[in-house]
Tab-separated table of C-alpha atoms in Angstrom:
chain	number	residue	atom	x	y	z
W	1	MET	CA	-7.148	-12.709	-1.516
W	2	LYS	CA	-10.041	-10.653	-0.162
W	3	THR	CA	-11.821	-7.716	-1.794
W	4	THR	CA	-14.242	-5.450	0.052
W	5	LEU	CA	-16.581	-3.195	-1.930
W	6	LEU	CA	-17.889	0.149	-0.648
W	7	LYS	CA	-20.588	2.168	-2.360
W	8	LEU	CA	-19.865	5.900	-2.277
W	9	ASP	CA	-22.329	8.787	-2.389
W	10	LYS	CA	-22.594	10.373	-5.826
W	11	ASN	CA	-21.071	13.594	-4.509
W	12	LEU	CA	-17.843	11.660	-3.737
W	13	ALA	CA	-17.727	9.630	-6.945
W	14	ASN	CA	-15.704	12.167	-8.934
W	15	LYS	CA	-13.593	13.448	-6.071
W	16	LYS	CA	-9.963	12.490	-5.650
W	17	ILE	CA	-8.842	10.712	-2.481
W	18	THR	CA	-6.367	13.023	-0.756
W	19	ASN	CA	-5.419	10.736	2.114
W	20	CYS	CA	-6.198	7.365	3.647
W	21	GLY	CA	-5.040	5.375	6.630
W	22	VAL	CA	-5.545	2.579	9.122
W	23	ILE	CA	-7.284	3.359	12.407
W	24	LYS	CA	-7.344	-0.190	13.763
W	25	LYS	CA	-6.010	-2.922	11.522
W	26	ASP	CA	-8.704	-5.217	10.092
W	27	GLU	CA	-11.409	-3.171	11.852
W	28	MET	CA	-11.480	0.487	10.805
W	29	TYR	CA	-10.022	2.685	8.057
W	30	TYR	CA	-10.459	6.216	6.761
W	31	ALA	CA	-10.400	7.963	3.395
W	32	SER	CA	-10.497	11.715	2.734
W	33	PHE	CA	-11.840	13.471	-0.378
W	34	LEU	CA	-10.692	17.116	-0.247
W	35	GLU	CA	-13.526	18.453	1.939
W	36	ASP	CA	-15.143	15.222	3.179
W	37	SER	CA	-14.030	12.000	4.869
W	38	ILE	CA	-15.454	8.580	5.656
W	39	LEU	CA	-14.679	5.990	8.337
W	40	PHE	CA	-15.353	2.389	7.235
W	41	ASP	CA	-14.737	-1.169	8.384
W	42	ILE	CA	-13.134	-4.217	6.774
W	43	ASN	CA	-16.546	-5.415	5.569
W	44	GLY	CA	-17.236	-2.265	3.557
W	45	ASN	CA	-19.658	-0.634	5.990
W	46	ILE	CA	-19.373	3.144	6.117
W	47	LEU	CA	-19.377	3.911	9.843
W	48	LYS	CA	-19.323	7.692	9.763
W	49	LYS	CA	-19.207	10.605	7.324
W	50	ILE	CA	-17.276	13.689	8.333
W	51	ALA	CA	-17.514	17.164	6.805
W	52	GLY	CA	-13.785	17.788	6.697
W	53	SER	CA	-10.516	16.318	5.538
W	54	ILE	CA	-8.497	13.970	7.761
W	55	TYR	CA	-4.849	14.332	6.914
W	56	SER	CA	-2.875	12.598	9.622
W	57	LEU	CA	-3.096	9.923	12.314
W	58	ASN	CA	-1.013	10.227	15.459
W	59	ASP	CA	-1.530	9.423	19.134
W	60	ASP	CA	-5.226	8.589	18.637
W	61	LEU	CA	-5.957	12.058	17.188
W	62	TYR	CA	-6.367	13.132	13.576
W	63	GLY	CA	-5.475	16.408	11.990
W	64	PHE	CA	-8.714	17.806	10.647
W	65	CYS	CA	-9.861	20.701	8.475
W	66	SER	CA	-13.504	21.724	8.335
W	67	THR	CA	-13.404	25.231	6.852
W	68	LYS	CA	-10.847	24.816	4.020
W	69	THR	CA	-8.510	27.207	5.847
W	70	LYS	CA	-8.692	26.325	9.559
W	71	TYR	CA	-7.600	23.163	11.355
W	72	GLY	CA	-8.352	21.244	14.555
W	73	PHE	CA	-8.294	17.639	15.796
W	74	ILE	CA	-10.876	14.849	15.869
W	75	ASP	CA	-10.674	11.524	17.714
W	76	LYS	CA	-11.098	8.037	16.251
W	77	GLN	CA	-14.868	8.246	16.565
W	78	GLY	CA	-14.939	11.408	14.458
W	79	ASN	CA	-15.670	13.721	17.403
W	80	LEU	CA	-14.129	17.183	17.428
W	81	VAL	CA	-11.787	17.311	20.440
W	82	ILE	CA	-9.668	20.395	19.644
W	83	GLU	CA	-11.358	23.466	18.191
W	84	VAL	CA	-10.987	24.218	14.481
W	85	LYS	CA	-9.213	27.574	14.687
W	86	TYR	CA	-5.579	27.107	13.688
W	87	ASP	CA	-3.956	28.099	10.400
W	88	VAL	CA	-1.748	24.988	10.473
W	89	ILE	CA	-1.472	21.966	12.769
W	90	ASN	CA	1.136	19.219	12.938
W	91	ASP	CA	1.277	15.761	14.502
W	92	PHE	CA	1.843	15.315	18.214
W	93	ASN	CA	5.429	14.606	19.265
W	94	GLU	CA	6.160	13.789	22.886
W	95	GLY	CA	2.682	14.975	23.885
W	96	LEU	CA	2.694	18.375	22.140
W	97	ALA	CA	1.705	19.483	18.634
W	98	ILE	CA	2.851	22.505	16.640
W	99	VAL	CA	0.118	24.972	15.698
W	100	VAL	CA	0.221	28.186	13.688
W	101	LEU	CA	-1.922	31.118	14.715
W	102	ASN	CA	-1.675	34.501	12.958
W	103	GLU	CA	1.516	33.300	11.203
W	104	LYS	CA	3.291	32.502	14.493
W	105	TYR	CA	4.203	29.051	15.831
W	106	GLY	CA	3.331	27.598	19.237
W	107	PHE	CA	2.419	24.274	20.860
W	108	ILE	CA	-0.790	22.730	22.205
W	109	ASP	CA	-1.372	19.682	24.411
W	110	LYS	CA	-3.910	16.921	23.740
W	111	GLN	CA	-6.600	18.832	25.609
W	112	GLY	CA	-6.178	21.739	23.196
W	113	ASN	CA	-4.460	24.057	25.682
W	114	LEU	CA	-1.942	26.452	24.144
W	115	VAL	CA	0.895	25.510	26.494
W	116	ILE	CA	3.634	27.369	24.579
W	117	GLU	CA	2.654	30.765	23.200
W	118	ALA	CA	2.398	31.142	19.414
W	119	LYS	CA	5.228	33.665	19.064
W	120	TYR	CA	7.963	31.945	17.073
W	121	ASP	CA	8.770	32.554	13.408
W	122	TYR	CA	9.107	28.794	12.897
W	123	ALA	CA	9.216	25.634	15.020
W	124	MET	CA	9.865	21.917	14.707
W	125	GLY	CA	8.448	19.067	16.801
W	126	PHE	CA	9.847	17.963	20.138
W	127	SER	CA	12.612	15.363	20.172
W	128	GLU	CA	14.437	14.184	23.291
W	129	GLY	CA	12.542	16.795	25.325
W	130	LEU	CA	13.592	19.801	23.216
W	131	ALA	CA	12.152	21.617	20.192
W	132	LYS	CA	14.065	23.810	17.782
W	133	VAL	CA	12.539	27.219	17.141
W	134	GLU	CA	13.366	30.272	15.051
W	135	LEU	CA	13.068	33.734	16.536
W	136	ASN	CA	14.187	36.922	14.766
W	137	GLY	CA	16.115	34.932	12.172
W	138	LYS	CA	18.114	32.820	14.649
W	139	TRP	CA	17.629	29.270	15.916
W	140	GLY	CA	17.702	27.758	19.398
W	141	PHE	CA	16.061	25.063	21.544
W	142	ILE	CA	13.189	25.362	24.024
W	143	ASP	CA	11.858	22.930	26.626
W	144	LYS	CA	8.213	21.916	27.079
W	145	LYS	CA	7.522	24.993	29.188
W	146	GLY	CA	8.733	27.305	26.428
W	147	ASN	CA	11.998	28.219	28.169
W	148	PHE	CA	15.084	28.677	26.014
W	149	ILE	CA	17.509	25.938	27.012
W	150	ILE	CA	19.883	26.816	24.188
W	151	GLU	CA	19.957	30.453	23.096
W	152	ALA	CA	18.547	31.388	19.669
W	153	LYS	CA	21.826	32.453	18.078
W	154	TYR	CA	22.510	29.905	15.338
W	155	GLY	CA	22.064	30.260	11.598
W	156	ASP	CA	20.645	26.736	11.426
W	157	ILE	CA	20.234	23.752	13.736
W	158	TRP	CA	19.124	20.121	13.601
W	159	ASP	CA	17.546	17.781	16.144
W	160	PHE	CA	19.645	16.000	18.745
W	161	SER	CA	20.882	12.585	17.712
W	162	GLU	CA	23.028	10.385	19.934
W	163	GLY	CA	23.172	13.292	22.415
W	164	LEU	CA	24.522	15.900	19.989
W	165	ALA	CA	22.940	18.446	17.622
W	166	ARG	CA	24.546	19.932	14.545
W	167	VAL	CA	24.482	23.719	14.411
W	168	LYS	CA	25.623	26.388	11.980
W	169	LEU	CA	27.505	29.393	13.301
W	170	ASN	CA	29.166	32.047	11.123
W	171	GLY	CA	28.701	29.864	8.050
W	172	LYS	CA	30.359	26.736	9.489
W	173	TRP	CA	28.949	23.582	11.094
W	174	GLY	CA	29.750	21.881	14.393
W	175	PHE	CA	28.080	19.936	17.227
W	176	ILE	CA	26.710	21.081	20.583
W	177	ASP	CA	25.464	19.154	23.620
W	178	LYS	CA	22.139	19.735	25.408
W	179	LYS	CA	23.661	22.522	27.488
W	180	GLY	CA	24.654	24.411	24.358
W	181	ASN	CA	28.381	23.716	24.735
W	182	PHE	CA	30.386	23.144	21.576
W	183	ILE	CA	31.638	19.570	21.677
W	184	ILE	CA	32.960	19.715	18.120
W	185	GLU	CA	34.123	23.069	16.755
W	186	ALA	CA	32.057	24.768	14.027
W	187	LYS	CA	34.594	24.488	11.226
W	188	TYR	CA	33.042	22.198	8.619
W	189	GLY	CA	31.407	23.133	5.328
W	190	ASP	CA	28.692	20.538	5.964
W	191	ILE	CA	28.000	17.770	8.480
W	192	TRP	CA	25.425	15.043	9.115
W	193	ASP	CA	24.185	13.380	12.290
W	194	PHE	CA	26.144	10.661	14.026
W	195	SER	CA	25.319	7.137	12.951
W	196	GLU	CA	26.952	4.182	14.661
W	197	GLY	CA	29.339	6.571	16.422
W	198	LEU	CA	30.630	8.397	13.343
W	199	ALA	CA	29.441	11.508	11.478
W	200	ARG	CA	30.204	12.411	7.904
W	201	VAL	CA	31.745	15.874	7.426
W	202	LYS	CA	32.730	18.035	4.505
W	203	LEU	CA	36.146	19.655	4.695
W	204	ASN	CA	37.737	21.602	1.847
W	205	GLY	CA	35.177	20.196	-0.572
W	206	LYS	CA	35.717	16.515	0.322
W	207	TRP	CA	33.895	14.112	2.657
W	208	GLY	CA	35.253	12.077	5.570
W	209	PHE	CA	34.167	10.929	9.044
W	210	ILE	CA	34.725	12.173	12.592
W	211	ASP	CA	34.139	10.532	15.981
W	212	LYS	CA	32.371	12.178	18.941
W	213	GLN	CA	35.622	13.701	20.145
W	214	GLY	CA	35.968	15.517	16.829
W	215	ASN	CA	38.852	13.368	15.571
W	216	LEU	CA	38.964	12.911	11.802
W	217	VAL	CA	39.076	9.100	11.847
W	218	ILE	CA	38.485	8.640	8.103
W	219	GLU	CA	40.278	11.078	5.820
W	220	ALA	CA	38.142	13.690	3.993
W	221	LYS	CA	38.961	12.540	0.477
W	222	TYR	CA	35.666	11.313	-0.974
W	223	ASP	CA	33.498	13.142	-3.481
W	224	TYR	CA	30.481	12.094	-1.392
W	225	ALA	CA	29.643	9.673	1.407
W	226	TRP	CA	26.573	8.232	3.133
W	227	ASP	CA	26.034	7.351	6.798
W	228	PHE	CA	27.307	4.101	8.275
W	229	SER	CA	24.798	1.266	8.445
W	230	GLU	CA	25.662	-2.183	9.795
W	231	GLY	CA	29.337	-1.190	9.878
W	232	LEU	CA	29.658	-0.018	6.287
W	233	ALA	CA	29.256	3.295	4.442
W	234	ILE	CA	28.786	3.973	0.736
W	235	VAL	CA	31.384	6.371	-0.684
W	236	VAL	CA	31.995	7.977	-4.070
W	237	LEU	CA	35.496	8.522	-5.398
W	238	ASN	CA	36.205	9.690	-8.944
W	239	GLU	CA	32.560	9.006	-9.894
W	240	GLU	CA	32.753	5.359	-8.780
W	241	TYR	CA	30.914	3.813	-5.832
W	242	GLY	CA	32.024	1.390	-3.132
W	243	PHE	CA	31.824	0.538	0.595
W	244	ILE	CA	34.245	1.360	3.404
W	245	ASP	CA	34.422	0.035	6.984
W	246	LYS	CA	34.888	2.178	10.116
W	247	GLN	CA	38.668	2.070	9.741
W	248	GLY	CA	38.357	3.560	6.257
W	249	ASN	CA	39.273	0.319	4.512
W	250	LEU	CA	37.685	-0.195	1.123
W	251	VAL	CA	35.844	-3.507	1.496
W	252	ILE	CA	33.955	-3.316	-1.812
W	253	GLU	CA	35.950	-1.654	-4.570
W	254	THR	CA	34.868	1.691	-6.083
W	255	GLU	CA	34.352	0.291	-9.553
W	256	TYR	CA	30.573	0.466	-9.847
W	257	ASP	CA	28.490	3.123	-11.565
W	258	VAL	CA	25.783	2.920	-8.919
W	259	VAL	CA	25.188	1.156	-5.588
W	260	LEU	CA	21.595	0.622	-4.423
W	261	ASP	CA	20.835	0.552	-0.711
W	262	LEU	CA	18.117	-2.114	-0.470
W	263	ILE	CA	15.409	-1.294	2.092
W	264	LYS	CA	12.682	-3.646	3.309
W	265	GLY	CA	9.109	-2.728	2.564
W	266	VAL	CA	9.670	-0.611	-0.535
W	267	GLY	CA	6.263	0.222	-2.054
W	268	TYR	CA	5.063	-1.082	-5.377
W	269	ASP	CA	5.754	0.693	-8.606
W	270	TYR	CA	2.181	1.435	-9.641
W	271	ILE	CA	3.000	1.697	-13.329
W	272	GLY	CA	1.686	-1.869	-13.595
W	273	PHE	CA	-1.748	-1.786	-11.955
W	274	GLU	CA	-2.250	-5.444	-12.880
W	275	ASP	CA	-0.099	-6.275	-9.837
W	276	VAL	CA	-2.996	-5.003	-7.710
W	277	ASP	CA	-6.135	-5.677	-9.724
W	278	GLU	CA	-6.688	-7.544	-12.962
W	279	ASN	CA	-9.125	-4.930	-14.325
W	280	CYS	CA	-6.399	-2.262	-14.629
W	281	CYS	CA	-8.941	0.515	-14.758
W	282	TYR	CA	-8.940	2.259	-11.369
W	283	SER	CA	-8.442	6.005	-11.233
W	284	GLU	CA	-6.609	5.787	-7.920
W	285	ILE	CA	-4.624	3.106	-6.104
W	286	LEU	CA	-3.391	3.890	-2.608
W	287	LYS	CA	-1.409	1.666	-0.255
W	288	PHE	CA	-2.587	1.190	3.347
W	289	ASP	CA	-0.171	-1.456	4.501
W	290	THR	CA	1.819	-4.394	3.151
W	291	ASN	CA	-0.398	-6.004	0.478
W	292	LEU	CA	-3.432	-3.915	1.484
W	293	PHE	CA	-4.703	-1.418	-1.096
W	294	LEU	CA	-7.541	1.069	-1.562
W	295	LEU	CA	-8.814	1.295	-5.152
W	296	LYS	CA	-11.264	3.929	-6.427
W	297	LYS	CA	-13.337	3.945	-9.620
W	298	GLY	CA	-16.248	6.392	-9.690
W	299	GLU	CA	-18.713	5.483	-6.942
W	300	GLU	CA	-16.912	2.219	-6.273
W	301	LEU	CA	-14.288	1.947	-3.533
W	302	LYS	CA	-12.479	-1.357	-2.997
W	303	LEU	CA	-10.329	-2.521	-0.090
W	304	LYS	CA	-8.152	-5.268	-1.510
W	305	ASN	CA	-5.888	-7.632	0.429
W	306	LEU	CA	-3.368	-9.516	-1.721
W	307	ASN	CA	-2.542	-12.048	1.015
């Protein structure tokens, strides 16, 4: 178990940490305090102080705010690489980042060039080469040059997954391909993305599953259902939970009040701070990585490794 102690300036002692993250594991970290940030190493040396809040790490660039209301990007050395002038900035996805300028959404590249004009009412990040955007109350998809590949005519849309995107048209949901063709008719009350070749759909108030040809392969009879994972899906029937396989067979009976989907790497429940530090008196405990924590108490900042 290793503990690293950092001594903070008095002006940071009473400020809350708003964000923290790993720049290079075991070498450099960052912590932000509302309007200021620090870069520090594993030995507790403060490498750089920055007048601004770092709020995200992606593709070697950080989101950065230096004026309380305007945002730009800094690199890992704390140098400003994209001018602080945007109302909102998001992480880079597939080489482009969403920015908001005068309440309109556009995209910049890593050199800070506005490659897609800020003219959309809303936008989401690029996925599989396309980004969903809202224009005049309707949704469509654009490519990285800002061309509409799929017309903005839908009431709602989601990202492509397994080659298909769910869209809402005239109050009903269906699936389209990347050319905008309906592969599965918009006739469902609700749908979710395909997972392991099947998508859960809501029909007449009940949930079932369809394949990519639109065939209802598992009858819509469940009160609720979750996506398939490792060949099984959790379903609810008459307020009881169980698991079904891809043929709709009940492999674990619906006789349980609750079924928990166990996920690796679930974070600690910080109600018991003694799991992290025996003193139990830190005002903030933040998790960097598995068994690596940042603890703050006044002017004292600790980097604690439980390994």
